[in-house]
């Protein structure tokens, strides 16, 4: 692939696809032209992958997920197809700013956080490994809301990524299915027949996802909802224009918005519709594909593995049984067996409030036949295994339903999988001791190191070659280099340059100046009580108070960086945001401490911002209450990029610490077991506060108006929570967090030693590649084999 061929392709798209003269082309035009040129290079391997899959009659993996947090696609596509340098040369040659063109792309935020990002990393790894797979989800018109701060408070705005043409997708009008809701169940010749009352059309939109070196591309197929009839012409002709447009508006609502939270009560009805809509369309699609090549549906489990990403697609169980039993006339037991042979379920949370339940009333109203089948599944299971019910207190428990319908159930870190067995699924695990397996999460090293951190990845490739990009465990070959002063110098230099870049961006976008030699201490993730951003900000307050007490002290300079959105209805999380911003505005304007301490909270945390912040981080904050974070994947991205972790023994932190070594990890806090015990201690928070004067003073600052212009009430809610119920044990973990933070300060001053620890984090984090996770799903859950790589574009 030569630079001039790419240039011709870009110019040709500019002219013939966009109808633009180069002289009048905008950044948008150039970006779209480049994207189309890049897309052209993916289409052939994409077709080839599909043909190879058909030829081999290979088993396919279907990943059903309500969310795909894919972020931008252009840079990833250029890197994976090996034309990044050519593209840069083309734009340098044209005298255009390449970085600006890449940054013009909207961030596709079709997910809330870790769960959706995991799905996106998995798709990329499935393609890199050459496993035939398809991601199925919803083509939301509006992804996750855009966050702004107004006077320090979060304001949500509609995300409108689809107002511009989404250049990566191909619309598939021929891949469309009618999806029904409501209505009645009739009997006809001993068979149940469901007659839905309303129906919409699910139409496919395909985005190719290309793997490393462009050798294989799988498909992300997102369903958009369309009306069956676009316009009610009778009403239109009668002059009732609003009513005439109703069917269209109603249908489109289904794929209009991503739910910003999976724990709210609002919009239950629509949410269940969304879940059934994309699950039913996906099942019909995969059965149609199967039947194009095979004639016996009993062979489905040999050719199809379906992964349910959380319980959102759990209706797949009863729906598959309904298709096989009601529509295809199979015995109920056979239908059950086949469905179970295909389905697997990933659990993502132990928080009871986040486990989905639907009322019988709603389920019976929207999906009357499914409710009957769930009852039957429940009865069948209880006959063999008395003591556990899918339906309870007038509700359907989707976790139990998923478990019972699944061949394999997995947790997402070793600790999480172990806890599942003794908490949420204890009874089911006792009945089915072989069903739960662990699959520790991972992240793709292409996006999360190779692409987002070109300086570090260049240095790594110089040292050990580029084999690590598709086999991240080869990062261990860096180990001998960490004793080489020259290598460490370059390692430190790469990190420093990333920090300078970030510092410039912070100065330009936020007007805050930060010192690139200060420690960049980063906590970026959804704002949630269990993730404990309030523990971090409390420590910040205490540190600031000590600095003011001792202005001649020899303090280690820190920039505390926060990022994250709160669900719009999550009042406490929004108060935490308000507090962080309020603390920032006081501390950043304090002339006494400003050379040591800054607090920076850029708005609208998303994949793009993560890609900007992580390469520049020295310290990664992973401080959730032990037992609450299922895995975390942010923690892995940081370690891979040479940041040290300060963290609790929670989720995958446990395994990160095992891999990077306890000496290269700052551990603090109670274990999951100690957490459960501590909660039973009456007045645990008050007890902790009375024993730690630093903590007492920091909490007091929330009450005395220090960060609220004298208003004593503004942060009373947070203060009362921390000193009262404190379910997430902020107070009880504070003293140890403080101790560990001061150890971090000390360690950071020994720059040579810190660099060595940081480099060891990179060298030992290869195991956290999502390639390793996917290989493990393939062998332990899906029984799916990688297909042979077809060709190598980069070598052509
Ligand atoms: C990786 C990632 C997450 C998950 O972060 P955690 O720290 O594991 O919660 C959330 N949002 C975005 C944008 C990410 O890239």
mmCIF file of C-alpha atoms and ligand atoms in Angstrom, residues 69 113-114 117 448 524-525 531 605-607 610 632-634 637, ligand 1:
data_model
loop_
_atom_site.group_PDB
_atom_site.id
_atom_site.type_symbol
_atom_site.label_atom_id
_atom_site.label_comp_id
_atom_site.label_asym_id
_atom_site.label_seq_id
_atom_site.Cartn_x
_atom_site.Cartn_y
_atom_site.Cartn_z
ATOM 1 C CA UNK A 69 -18.770 1.765 23.708
ATOM 2 C CA UNK A 113 -18.932 2.457 30.788
ATOM 3 C CA UNK A 114 -16.976 -0.699 31.420
ATOM 4 C CA UNK A 117 -16.246 -0.915 26.441
ATOM 5 C CA UNK A 448 -5.105 0.913 24.626
ATOM 6 C CA UNK A 524 -11.633 8.184 35.630
ATOM 7 C CA UNK A 525 -14.766 6.036 35.611
ATOM 8 C CA UNK A 531 -16.166 3.496 43.232
ATOM 9 C CA UNK A 605 -15.406 11.515 30.106
ATOM 10 C CA UNK A 606 -15.551 9.106 27.185
ATOM 11 C CA UNK A 607 -13.272 6.757 25.256
ATOM 12 C CA UNK A 610 -9.558 8.065 28.297
ATOM 13 C CA UNK A 632 -12.687 -3.039 36.235
ATOM 14 C CA UNK A 633 -10.899 -2.588 32.937
ATOM 15 C CA UNK A 634 -9.679 0.960 33.449
ATOM 16 C CA UNK A 637 -5.394 0.185 30.694
HETATM 17 C C1 LIG B 1 -12.351 1.541 30.242
HETATM 18 C C2 LIG B 1 -13.471 2.491 30.333
HETATM 19 C C3 LIG B 1 -14.408 2.397 31.373
HETATM 20 C C4 LIG B 1 -14.292 1.388 32.480
HETATM 21 O O1 LIG B 1 -13.537 1.956 33.513
HETATM 22 P P1 LIG B 1 -13.520 1.328 34.995
HETATM 23 O O2 LIG B 1 -12.444 2.097 35.675
HETATM 24 O O3 LIG B 1 -13.140 -0.116 34.825
HETATM 25 O O4 LIG B 1 -14.849 1.526 35.573
HETATM 26 C C5 LIG B 1 -15.435 3.314 31.414
HETATM 27 N N1 LIG B 1 -15.564 4.276 30.485
HETATM 28 C C6 LIG B 1 -14.669 4.404 29.483
HETATM 29 C C7 LIG B 1 -14.849 5.508 28.505
HETATM 30 C C8 LIG B 1 -13.603 3.521 29.362
HETATM 31 O O5 LIG B 1 -12.744 3.655 28.348
#
